[in-house]
Amino acid sequence: EMNNPSAFGGTGASTGQLALEAANYGGNLLKNGSFESWVNGTTADPPPWSTAGTGQTILKDTTNITDGIAGFQLTSALNEIASEQQSITISATQNPTYRGRYFTFSCWVFCSTANRAFLRIDDGVGTTDSLFHTGSGTFELLSVTRQLDASAIRLRPELRISSGAAVAATFDSA
């Protein structure tokens, strides 16, 4: 889920305040964050998500899910970063009020390898990352909050796996 709690008067002063405002006011800006739509096949990007890594594989996961009938499994290639993302343009004419505001991106993540799967928000000026999944072999809710830069050119949430051995992670209910 990608939401903007500060669009409704919040200052982003505390994590508790952000969580409260997100629960009460923030709408999900992500499209297909539940990964239920796979119109291009079960091994292609579920729209409007897109691949940003090299050598990664994508799979519709119907076994490890938190809600609905499918999740998104991303597998990294050896010594490659795997990333799946969607992007909202920010400019003088498109979403200019997003600049300087706080956004939170959260997603349930399933992984059996510690310190590899995580979330990122990229605004074209800088990035902020969530904590890594612990590798528990269960779903963990990961979350990251970023105040977009005053010169931000995009709001891009990313599902990521860091470089190293090949690892699979399933993401659901973003």
Short mmCIF file of N, CA and C in Angstrom, two decimals, residues 4-171:
data_model
loop_
_atom_site.label_atom_id
_atom_site.label_comp_id
_atom_site.label_asym_id
_atom_site.label_seq_id
_atom_site.Cartn_x
_atom_site.Cartn_y
_atom_site.Cartn_z
N ASN A 4 -0.50 8.61 1.32
CA ASN A 4 -0.01 9.95 1.59
C ASN A 4 -0.78 10.52 2.77
N PRO A 5 -0.37 10.17 4.01
CA PRO A 5 -1.11 10.66 5.15
C PRO A 5 -1.02 12.18 5.32
N SER A 6 0.06 12.80 4.90
CA SER A 6 0.21 14.23 5.13
C SER A 6 -0.60 15.08 4.16
N ALA A 7 -1.22 14.46 3.16
CA ALA A 7 -2.05 15.23 2.23
C ALA A 7 -3.30 15.75 2.93
N PHE A 8 -3.60 15.19 4.09
CA PHE A 8 -4.81 15.57 4.80
C PHE A 8 -4.48 16.30 6.09
N GLY A 9 -3.43 17.10 6.08
CA GLY A 9 -3.11 17.94 7.21
C GLY A 9 -2.04 17.41 8.13
N GLY A 10 -1.55 16.19 7.91
CA GLY A 10 -0.52 15.64 8.79
C GLY A 10 0.83 16.26 8.52
N THR A 11 1.66 16.26 9.53
CA THR A 11 2.99 16.82 9.40
C THR A 11 4.04 15.74 9.26
N GLY A 12 3.66 14.51 9.57
CA GLY A 12 4.63 13.42 9.51
C GLY A 12 5.57 13.48 10.70
N ALA A 13 5.15 14.12 11.77
CA ALA A 13 6.02 14.34 12.91
C ALA A 13 6.37 13.07 13.66
N SER A 14 5.49 12.07 13.65
CA SER A 14 5.80 10.84 14.37
C SER A 14 5.25 9.65 13.61
N THR A 15 5.87 8.49 13.86
CA THR A 15 5.42 7.27 13.22
C THR A 15 3.99 6.95 13.62
N GLY A 16 3.67 7.13 14.90
CA GLY A 16 2.31 6.87 15.37
C GLY A 16 1.30 7.75 14.68
N GLN A 17 1.65 9.02 14.52
CA GLN A 17 0.74 9.95 13.85
C GLN A 17 0.56 9.55 12.39
N LEU A 18 1.65 9.17 11.73
CA LEU A 18 1.54 8.73 10.33
C LEU A 18 0.66 7.51 10.21
N ALA A 19 0.83 6.54 11.11
CA ALA A 19 0.02 5.34 11.06
C ALA A 19 -1.45 5.66 11.28
N LEU A 20 -1.74 6.52 12.24
CA LEU A 20 -3.11 6.90 12.52
C LEU A 20 -3.73 7.61 11.33
N GLU A 21 -3.01 8.55 10.75
CA GLU A 21 -3.54 9.29 9.61
C GLU A 21 -3.71 8.39 8.40
N ALA A 22 -2.77 7.47 8.20
CA ALA A 22 -2.88 6.55 7.07
C ALA A 22 -4.11 5.67 7.22
N ALA A 23 -4.34 5.20 8.44
CA ALA A 23 -5.50 4.34 8.68
C ALA A 23 -6.80 5.10 8.48
N ASN A 24 -6.82 6.37 8.82
CA ASN A 24 -8.05 7.14 8.76
C ASN A 24 -8.26 7.86 7.43
N TYR A 25 -7.22 8.27 6.76
CA TYR A 25 -7.38 9.14 5.60
C TYR A 25 -6.65 8.69 4.35
N GLY A 26 -5.49 8.09 4.49
CA GLY A 26 -4.65 7.81 3.34
C GLY A 26 -5.27 6.79 2.41
N GLY A 27 -5.31 7.10 1.14
CA GLY A 27 -5.80 6.16 0.16
C GLY A 27 -4.64 5.43 -0.50
N ASN A 28 -4.88 4.24 -0.99
CA ASN A 28 -3.83 3.48 -1.66
C ASN A 28 -3.64 4.04 -3.07
N LEU A 29 -2.46 4.56 -3.34
CA LEU A 29 -2.14 5.12 -4.65
C LEU A 29 -1.67 4.04 -5.64
N LEU A 30 -1.36 2.84 -5.14
CA LEU A 30 -0.90 1.76 -6.01
C LEU A 30 -2.04 1.17 -6.81
N LYS A 31 -1.71 0.77 -8.01
CA LYS A 31 -2.64 0.02 -8.85
C LYS A 31 -2.18 -1.44 -8.84
N ASN A 32 -3.13 -2.34 -8.70
CA ASN A 32 -2.85 -3.78 -8.65
C ASN A 32 -1.85 -4.12 -7.55
N GLY A 33 -1.99 -3.46 -6.41
CA GLY A 33 -1.13 -3.75 -5.26
C GLY A 33 -1.43 -5.10 -4.63
N SER A 34 -2.55 -5.69 -4.99
CA SER A 34 -2.90 -7.02 -4.48
C SER A 34 -2.37 -8.12 -5.40
N PHE A 35 -1.84 -7.73 -6.55
CA PHE A 35 -1.27 -8.66 -7.53
C PHE A 35 -2.28 -9.72 -7.97
N GLU A 36 -3.52 -9.31 -8.14
CA GLU A 36 -4.56 -10.23 -8.60
C GLU A 36 -4.68 -10.24 -10.12
N SER A 37 -4.29 -9.16 -10.79
CA SER A 37 -4.41 -9.06 -12.25
C SER A 37 -3.11 -9.48 -12.93
N TRP A 38 -3.18 -10.52 -13.75
CA TRP A 38 -2.03 -11.05 -14.49
C TRP A 38 -2.42 -11.19 -15.96
N VAL A 39 -2.84 -10.14 -16.59
CA VAL A 39 -3.36 -10.20 -17.96
C VAL A 39 -2.31 -10.57 -19.00
N ASN A 40 -1.03 -10.44 -18.68
CA ASN A 40 0.03 -10.75 -19.64
C ASN A 40 0.64 -12.13 -19.41
N GLY A 41 0.02 -12.95 -18.58
CA GLY A 41 0.54 -14.28 -18.29
C GLY A 41 1.15 -14.35 -16.90
N THR A 42 1.39 -15.56 -16.41
CA THR A 42 1.82 -15.77 -15.03
C THR A 42 3.33 -15.61 -14.82
N THR A 43 4.07 -15.30 -15.89
CA THR A 43 5.51 -15.08 -15.75
C THR A 43 5.92 -13.72 -16.32
N ALA A 44 4.94 -12.83 -16.48
CA ALA A 44 5.19 -11.48 -16.99
C ALA A 44 4.75 -10.46 -15.93
N ASP A 45 5.26 -9.25 -16.04
CA ASP A 45 4.90 -8.21 -15.08
C ASP A 45 3.39 -8.06 -14.96
N PRO A 46 2.86 -8.08 -13.73
CA PRO A 46 1.44 -7.78 -13.59
C PRO A 46 1.24 -6.27 -13.72
N PRO A 47 0.43 -5.82 -14.66
CA PRO A 47 0.32 -4.39 -14.90
C PRO A 47 -0.26 -3.65 -13.69
N PRO A 48 0.19 -2.43 -13.44
CA PRO A 48 1.16 -1.62 -14.17
C PRO A 48 2.59 -1.73 -13.60
N TRP A 49 2.88 -2.80 -12.89
CA TRP A 49 4.23 -3.00 -12.36
C TRP A 49 5.20 -3.26 -13.52
N SER A 50 6.48 -2.92 -13.32
CA SER A 50 7.48 -3.16 -14.35
C SER A 50 8.80 -3.60 -13.71
N THR A 51 9.55 -4.38 -14.48
CA THR A 51 10.82 -4.93 -14.04
C THR A 51 11.92 -3.89 -14.16
N ALA A 52 12.81 -3.88 -13.19
CA ALA A 52 13.95 -2.97 -13.25
C ALA A 52 15.27 -3.68 -12.99
N GLY A 53 15.26 -4.98 -12.83
CA GLY A 53 16.49 -5.72 -12.57
C GLY A 53 16.99 -6.44 -13.80
N THR A 54 18.08 -7.19 -13.61
CA THR A 54 18.67 -7.94 -14.71
C THR A 54 18.63 -9.43 -14.38
N GLY A 55 18.08 -10.23 -15.26
CA GLY A 55 18.10 -11.68 -15.07
C GLY A 55 17.13 -12.18 -14.03
N GLN A 56 16.25 -11.35 -13.54
CA GLN A 56 15.29 -11.81 -12.54
C GLN A 56 14.15 -12.56 -13.19
N THR A 57 13.46 -13.37 -12.40
CA THR A 57 12.28 -14.06 -12.91
C THR A 57 11.06 -13.67 -12.07
N ILE A 58 9.92 -13.73 -12.73
CA ILE A 58 8.65 -13.32 -12.15
C ILE A 58 7.71 -14.50 -12.22
N LEU A 59 6.90 -14.67 -11.17
CA LEU A 59 5.95 -15.77 -11.16
C LEU A 59 4.73 -15.38 -10.34
N LYS A 60 3.55 -15.69 -10.88
CA LYS A 60 2.32 -15.55 -10.11
C LYS A 60 2.33 -16.64 -9.05
N ASP A 61 2.30 -16.25 -7.78
CA ASP A 61 2.37 -17.19 -6.67
C ASP A 61 0.97 -17.40 -6.12
N THR A 62 0.45 -18.61 -6.22
CA THR A 62 -0.88 -18.91 -5.68
C THR A 62 -0.79 -19.77 -4.42
N THR A 63 0.42 -20.00 -3.93
CA THR A 63 0.63 -20.79 -2.72
C THR A 63 0.86 -19.90 -1.51
N ASN A 64 1.82 -18.98 -1.62
CA ASN A 64 2.15 -18.07 -0.52
C ASN A 64 1.42 -16.75 -0.74
N ILE A 65 0.26 -16.61 -0.10
CA ILE A 65 -0.54 -15.39 -0.26
C ILE A 65 -1.07 -14.94 1.09
N THR A 66 -1.34 -13.64 1.20
CA THR A 66 -1.96 -13.11 2.41
C THR A 66 -3.41 -12.75 2.20
N ASP A 67 -3.79 -12.50 0.96
CA ASP A 67 -5.15 -12.09 0.65
C ASP A 67 -5.42 -12.36 -0.83
N GLY A 68 -6.65 -12.67 -1.17
CA GLY A 68 -6.99 -12.89 -2.56
C GLY A 68 -6.52 -14.24 -3.04
N ILE A 69 -6.19 -14.33 -4.34
CA ILE A 69 -5.82 -15.61 -4.93
C ILE A 69 -4.37 -15.65 -5.43
N ALA A 70 -3.65 -14.52 -5.37
CA ALA A 70 -2.29 -14.53 -5.90
C ALA A 70 -1.40 -13.52 -5.19
N GLY A 71 -0.13 -13.82 -5.22
CA GLY A 71 0.92 -12.91 -4.79
C GLY A 71 1.91 -12.78 -5.93
N PHE A 72 2.96 -12.01 -5.71
CA PHE A 72 3.96 -11.75 -6.74
C PHE A 72 5.30 -12.32 -6.27
N GLN A 73 5.79 -13.36 -6.95
CA GLN A 73 7.10 -13.92 -6.59
C GLN A 73 8.17 -13.35 -7.51
N LEU A 74 9.19 -12.80 -6.88
CA LEU A 74 10.34 -12.23 -7.58
C LEU A 74 11.55 -13.05 -7.18
N THR A 75 12.31 -13.52 -8.17
CA THR A 75 13.52 -14.28 -7.90
C THR A 75 14.70 -13.57 -8.53
N SER A 76 15.72 -13.31 -7.72
CA SER A 76 16.92 -12.62 -8.22
C SER A 76 17.84 -13.62 -8.90
N ALA A 77 18.61 -13.14 -9.85
CA ALA A 77 19.66 -13.94 -10.47
C ALA A 77 20.92 -13.82 -9.61
N LEU A 78 21.85 -14.73 -9.78
CA LEU A 78 23.10 -14.71 -9.03
C LEU A 78 23.81 -13.37 -9.19
N ASN A 79 24.13 -12.74 -8.07
CA ASN A 79 24.86 -11.46 -8.01
C ASN A 79 24.17 -10.32 -8.76
N GLU A 80 22.86 -10.35 -8.81
CA GLU A 80 22.08 -9.29 -9.46
C GLU A 80 21.03 -8.75 -8.50
N ILE A 81 20.71 -7.49 -8.63
CA ILE A 81 19.61 -6.87 -7.89
C ILE A 81 18.33 -7.13 -8.65
N ALA A 82 17.29 -7.54 -7.95
CA ALA A 82 15.98 -7.73 -8.58
C ALA A 82 15.06 -6.62 -8.07
N SER A 83 14.27 -6.05 -8.98
CA SER A 83 13.38 -4.96 -8.59
C SER A 83 12.15 -4.94 -9.48
N GLU A 84 11.02 -4.73 -8.84
CA GLU A 84 9.75 -4.55 -9.54
C GLU A 84 9.16 -3.25 -8.99
N GLN A 85 8.63 -2.42 -9.88
CA GLN A 85 8.23 -1.08 -9.45
C GLN A 85 7.05 -0.56 -10.25
N GLN A 86 6.44 0.49 -9.73
CA GLN A 86 5.54 1.32 -10.53
C GLN A 86 5.83 2.75 -10.15
N SER A 87 5.53 3.67 -11.05
CA SER A 87 5.96 5.04 -10.87
C SER A 87 4.84 6.03 -11.14
N ILE A 88 4.79 7.04 -10.29
CA ILE A 88 3.87 8.17 -10.46
C ILE A 88 4.72 9.39 -10.77
N THR A 89 4.44 10.05 -11.89
CA THR A 89 5.21 11.22 -12.31
C THR A 89 4.87 12.42 -11.44
N ILE A 90 5.92 13.18 -11.11
CA ILE A 90 5.75 14.43 -10.38
C ILE A 90 6.44 15.53 -11.18
N SER A 91 5.70 16.59 -11.47
CA SER A 91 6.24 17.73 -12.21
C SER A 91 5.45 18.97 -11.81
N ALA A 92 5.70 20.07 -12.50
CA ALA A 92 4.95 21.30 -12.22
C ALA A 92 3.47 21.13 -12.53
N THR A 93 3.14 20.20 -13.45
CA THR A 93 1.75 20.02 -13.85
C THR A 93 1.15 18.68 -13.41
N GLN A 94 1.97 17.74 -13.00
CA GLN A 94 1.49 16.43 -12.56
C GLN A 94 1.86 16.19 -11.11
N ASN A 95 0.89 16.13 -10.25
CA ASN A 95 1.06 15.83 -8.83
C ASN A 95 2.08 16.72 -8.12
N PRO A 96 2.12 18.04 -8.39
CA PRO A 96 3.12 18.90 -7.75
C PRO A 96 2.96 18.97 -6.23
N THR A 97 1.76 18.72 -5.71
CA THR A 97 1.55 18.79 -4.26
C THR A 97 2.18 17.61 -3.52
N TYR A 98 2.65 16.60 -4.24
CA TYR A 98 3.32 15.48 -3.59
C TYR A 98 4.69 15.88 -3.05
N ARG A 99 5.30 16.88 -3.64
CA ARG A 99 6.64 17.31 -3.21
C ARG A 99 6.61 17.78 -1.76
N GLY A 100 7.59 17.31 -0.99
CA GLY A 100 7.71 17.69 0.41
C GLY A 100 6.80 16.93 1.35
N ARG A 101 5.95 16.07 0.83
CA ARG A 101 5.01 15.33 1.67
C ARG A 101 5.56 13.94 2.02
N TYR A 102 5.03 13.37 3.07
CA TYR A 102 5.42 12.05 3.52
C TYR A 102 4.55 10.99 2.85
N PHE A 103 5.19 9.91 2.40
CA PHE A 103 4.49 8.77 1.83
C PHE A 103 4.99 7.51 2.50
N THR A 104 4.08 6.58 2.73
CA THR A 104 4.42 5.29 3.32
C THR A 104 4.06 4.19 2.35
N PHE A 105 4.99 3.26 2.15
CA PHE A 105 4.78 2.10 1.29
C PHE A 105 4.95 0.87 2.18
N SER A 106 3.94 0.01 2.20
CA SER A 106 4.01 -1.22 2.99
C SER A 106 3.56 -2.40 2.14
N CYS A 107 4.07 -3.57 2.49
CA CYS A 107 3.75 -4.77 1.74
C CYS A 107 4.09 -5.98 2.60
N TRP A 108 3.28 -7.04 2.48
CA TRP A 108 3.60 -8.31 3.11
C TRP A 108 4.64 -9.03 2.25
N VAL A 109 5.70 -9.52 2.89
CA VAL A 109 6.81 -10.15 2.18
C VAL A 109 7.09 -11.51 2.80
N PHE A 110 7.24 -12.52 1.95
CA PHE A 110 7.56 -13.90 2.37
C PHE A 110 8.93 -14.24 1.79
N CYS A 111 9.86 -14.65 2.66
CA CYS A 111 11.20 -14.99 2.19
C CYS A 111 11.85 -15.94 3.20
N SER A 112 12.68 -16.84 2.71
CA SER A 112 13.38 -17.78 3.59
C SER A 112 14.86 -17.44 3.74
N THR A 113 15.28 -16.31 3.19
CA THR A 113 16.67 -15.88 3.28
C THR A 113 16.71 -14.51 3.95
N ALA A 114 17.51 -14.39 4.99
CA ALA A 114 17.59 -13.14 5.75
C ALA A 114 18.33 -12.04 4.99
N ASN A 115 17.94 -10.82 5.25
CA ASN A 115 18.67 -9.62 4.82
C ASN A 115 18.81 -9.45 3.32
N ARG A 116 17.78 -9.85 2.58
CA ARG A 116 17.84 -9.68 1.12
C ARG A 116 16.61 -8.98 0.55
N ALA A 117 15.40 -9.33 1.01
CA ALA A 117 14.17 -8.75 0.47
C ALA A 117 13.80 -7.50 1.28
N PHE A 118 13.42 -6.43 0.56
CA PHE A 118 13.05 -5.18 1.23
C PHE A 118 12.24 -4.31 0.29
N LEU A 119 11.77 -3.16 0.80
CA LEU A 119 11.00 -2.19 0.02
C LEU A 119 11.79 -0.90 -0.10
N ARG A 120 11.49 -0.13 -1.13
CA ARG A 120 12.17 1.16 -1.34
C ARG A 120 11.18 2.18 -1.89
N ILE A 121 11.37 3.44 -1.50
CA ILE A 121 10.69 4.57 -2.15
C ILE A 121 11.78 5.42 -2.78
N ASP A 122 11.62 5.70 -4.08
CA ASP A 122 12.58 6.51 -4.85
C ASP A 122 11.83 7.71 -5.40
N ASP A 123 12.33 8.93 -5.12
CA ASP A 123 11.66 10.12 -5.64
C ASP A 123 12.43 10.80 -6.77
N GLY A 124 13.49 10.13 -7.27
CA GLY A 124 14.29 10.69 -8.35
C GLY A 124 15.42 11.58 -7.84
N VAL A 125 15.39 11.92 -6.56
CA VAL A 125 16.45 12.71 -5.92
C VAL A 125 17.18 11.83 -4.90
N GLY A 126 16.43 11.00 -4.21
CA GLY A 126 16.99 10.11 -3.21
C GLY A 126 16.08 8.91 -2.98
N THR A 127 16.54 8.01 -2.13
CA THR A 127 15.77 6.81 -1.84
C THR A 127 15.74 6.57 -0.33
N THR A 128 14.73 5.85 0.11
CA THR A 128 14.63 5.39 1.49
C THR A 128 14.22 3.92 1.45
N ASP A 129 14.89 3.08 2.24
CA ASP A 129 14.64 1.64 2.25
C ASP A 129 13.99 1.21 3.57
N SER A 130 13.20 0.14 3.49
CA SER A 130 12.65 -0.49 4.68
C SER A 130 13.73 -1.34 5.32
N LEU A 131 13.41 -1.92 6.44
CA LEU A 131 14.26 -2.96 7.02
C LEU A 131 14.19 -4.17 6.11
N PHE A 132 15.16 -5.06 6.22
CA PHE A 132 15.15 -6.31 5.45
C PHE A 132 14.19 -7.31 6.10
N HIS A 133 13.68 -8.22 5.28
CA HIS A 133 12.94 -9.37 5.79
C HIS A 133 13.92 -10.22 6.60
N THR A 134 13.46 -10.83 7.69
CA THR A 134 14.36 -11.59 8.57
C THR A 134 14.72 -12.96 8.02
N GLY A 135 14.01 -13.42 6.98
CA GLY A 135 14.28 -14.75 6.44
C GLY A 135 13.56 -15.84 7.22
N SER A 136 12.51 -15.47 7.92
CA SER A 136 11.77 -16.39 8.80
C SER A 136 11.01 -17.48 8.05
N GLY A 137 10.83 -17.34 6.74
CA GLY A 137 10.03 -18.30 6.00
C GLY A 137 8.55 -18.10 6.24
N THR A 138 8.18 -16.91 6.72
CA THR A 138 6.78 -16.53 6.93
C THR A 138 6.60 -15.12 6.38
N PHE A 139 5.34 -14.70 6.26
CA PHE A 139 5.07 -13.34 5.83
C PHE A 139 5.39 -12.35 6.95
N GLU A 140 6.05 -11.28 6.59
CA GLU A 140 6.33 -10.17 7.50
C GLU A 140 5.88 -8.89 6.80
N LEU A 141 5.27 -8.00 7.55
CA LEU A 141 4.85 -6.72 6.99
C LEU A 141 6.03 -5.75 7.04
N LEU A 142 6.52 -5.37 5.86
CA LEU A 142 7.59 -4.39 5.76
C LEU A 142 6.98 -3.05 5.40
N SER A 143 7.62 -1.98 5.86
CA SER A 143 7.09 -0.65 5.62
C SER A 143 8.23 0.36 5.56
N VAL A 144 8.06 1.36 4.71
CA VAL A 144 9.06 2.44 4.60
C VAL A 144 8.31 3.75 4.39
N THR A 145 8.79 4.81 5.05
CA THR A 145 8.21 6.14 4.90
C THR A 145 9.31 7.09 4.42
N ARG A 146 8.96 7.95 3.48
CA ARG A 146 9.91 8.94 2.96
C ARG A 146 9.21 10.27 2.78
N GLN A 147 9.88 11.33 3.17
CA GLN A 147 9.41 12.67 2.81
C GLN A 147 10.01 12.97 1.45
N LEU A 148 9.14 13.18 0.46
CA LEU A 148 9.64 13.44 -0.89
C LEU A 148 10.38 14.76 -0.92
N ASP A 149 11.43 14.79 -1.72
CA ASP A 149 12.25 15.98 -1.88
C ASP A 149 11.43 17.10 -2.55
N ALA A 150 11.80 18.34 -2.27
CA ALA A 150 11.13 19.50 -2.87
C ALA A 150 11.30 19.51 -4.39
N SER A 151 12.29 18.77 -4.90
CA SER A 151 12.54 18.68 -6.34
C SER A 151 12.19 17.31 -6.91
N ALA A 152 11.42 16.51 -6.17
CA ALA A 152 11.08 15.15 -6.60
C ALA A 152 10.48 15.14 -8.00
N ILE A 153 10.87 14.12 -8.78
CA ILE A 153 10.34 13.96 -10.15
C ILE A 153 9.45 12.73 -10.28
N ARG A 154 9.40 11.92 -9.22
CA ARG A 154 8.57 10.72 -9.26
C ARG A 154 8.30 10.23 -7.84
N LEU A 155 7.31 9.41 -7.74
CA LEU A 155 7.03 8.65 -6.53
C LEU A 155 7.04 7.20 -6.99
N ARG A 156 8.14 6.48 -6.66
CA ARG A 156 8.29 5.13 -7.19
C ARG A 156 8.49 4.13 -6.05
N PRO A 157 7.46 3.36 -5.71
CA PRO A 157 7.63 2.26 -4.77
C PRO A 157 8.27 1.08 -5.48
N GLU A 158 9.18 0.39 -4.78
CA GLU A 158 9.88 -0.74 -5.38
C GLU A 158 9.88 -1.94 -4.45
N LEU A 159 9.67 -3.13 -5.02
CA LEU A 159 9.87 -4.41 -4.35
C LEU A 159 11.27 -4.83 -4.74
N ARG A 160 12.16 -5.12 -3.76
CA ARG A 160 13.56 -5.34 -4.12
C ARG A 160 14.16 -6.56 -3.43
N ILE A 161 15.15 -7.14 -4.12
CA ILE A 161 16.02 -8.16 -3.55
C ILE A 161 17.44 -7.70 -3.84
N SER A 162 18.26 -7.63 -2.80
CA SER A 162 19.64 -7.17 -2.98
C SER A 162 20.50 -8.24 -3.65
N SER A 163 21.66 -7.83 -4.13
CA SER A 163 22.58 -8.70 -4.86
C SER A 163 23.18 -9.77 -3.95
N GLY A 164 23.45 -10.92 -4.54
CA GLY A 164 24.05 -12.05 -3.82
C GLY A 164 23.61 -13.34 -4.50
N ALA A 165 23.47 -14.39 -3.70
CA ALA A 165 22.97 -15.66 -4.23
C ALA A 165 21.53 -15.47 -4.75
N ALA A 166 21.12 -16.34 -5.63
CA ALA A 166 19.75 -16.27 -6.15
C ALA A 166 18.78 -16.50 -4.99
N VAL A 167 17.78 -15.62 -4.87
CA VAL A 167 16.80 -15.68 -3.78
C VAL A 167 15.41 -15.41 -4.33
N ALA A 168 14.41 -16.11 -3.81
CA ALA A 168 13.02 -15.86 -4.17
C ALA A 168 12.31 -15.22 -2.99
N ALA A 169 11.47 -14.25 -3.29
CA ALA A 169 10.62 -13.60 -2.28
C ALA A 169 9.25 -13.37 -2.90
N THR A 170 8.21 -13.55 -2.09
CA THR A 170 6.84 -13.29 -2.54
C THR A 170 6.32 -12.05 -1.85
N PHE A 171 5.68 -11.19 -2.62
CA PHE A 171 5.11 -9.93 -2.13
C PHE A 171 3.61 -9.98 -2.34
#
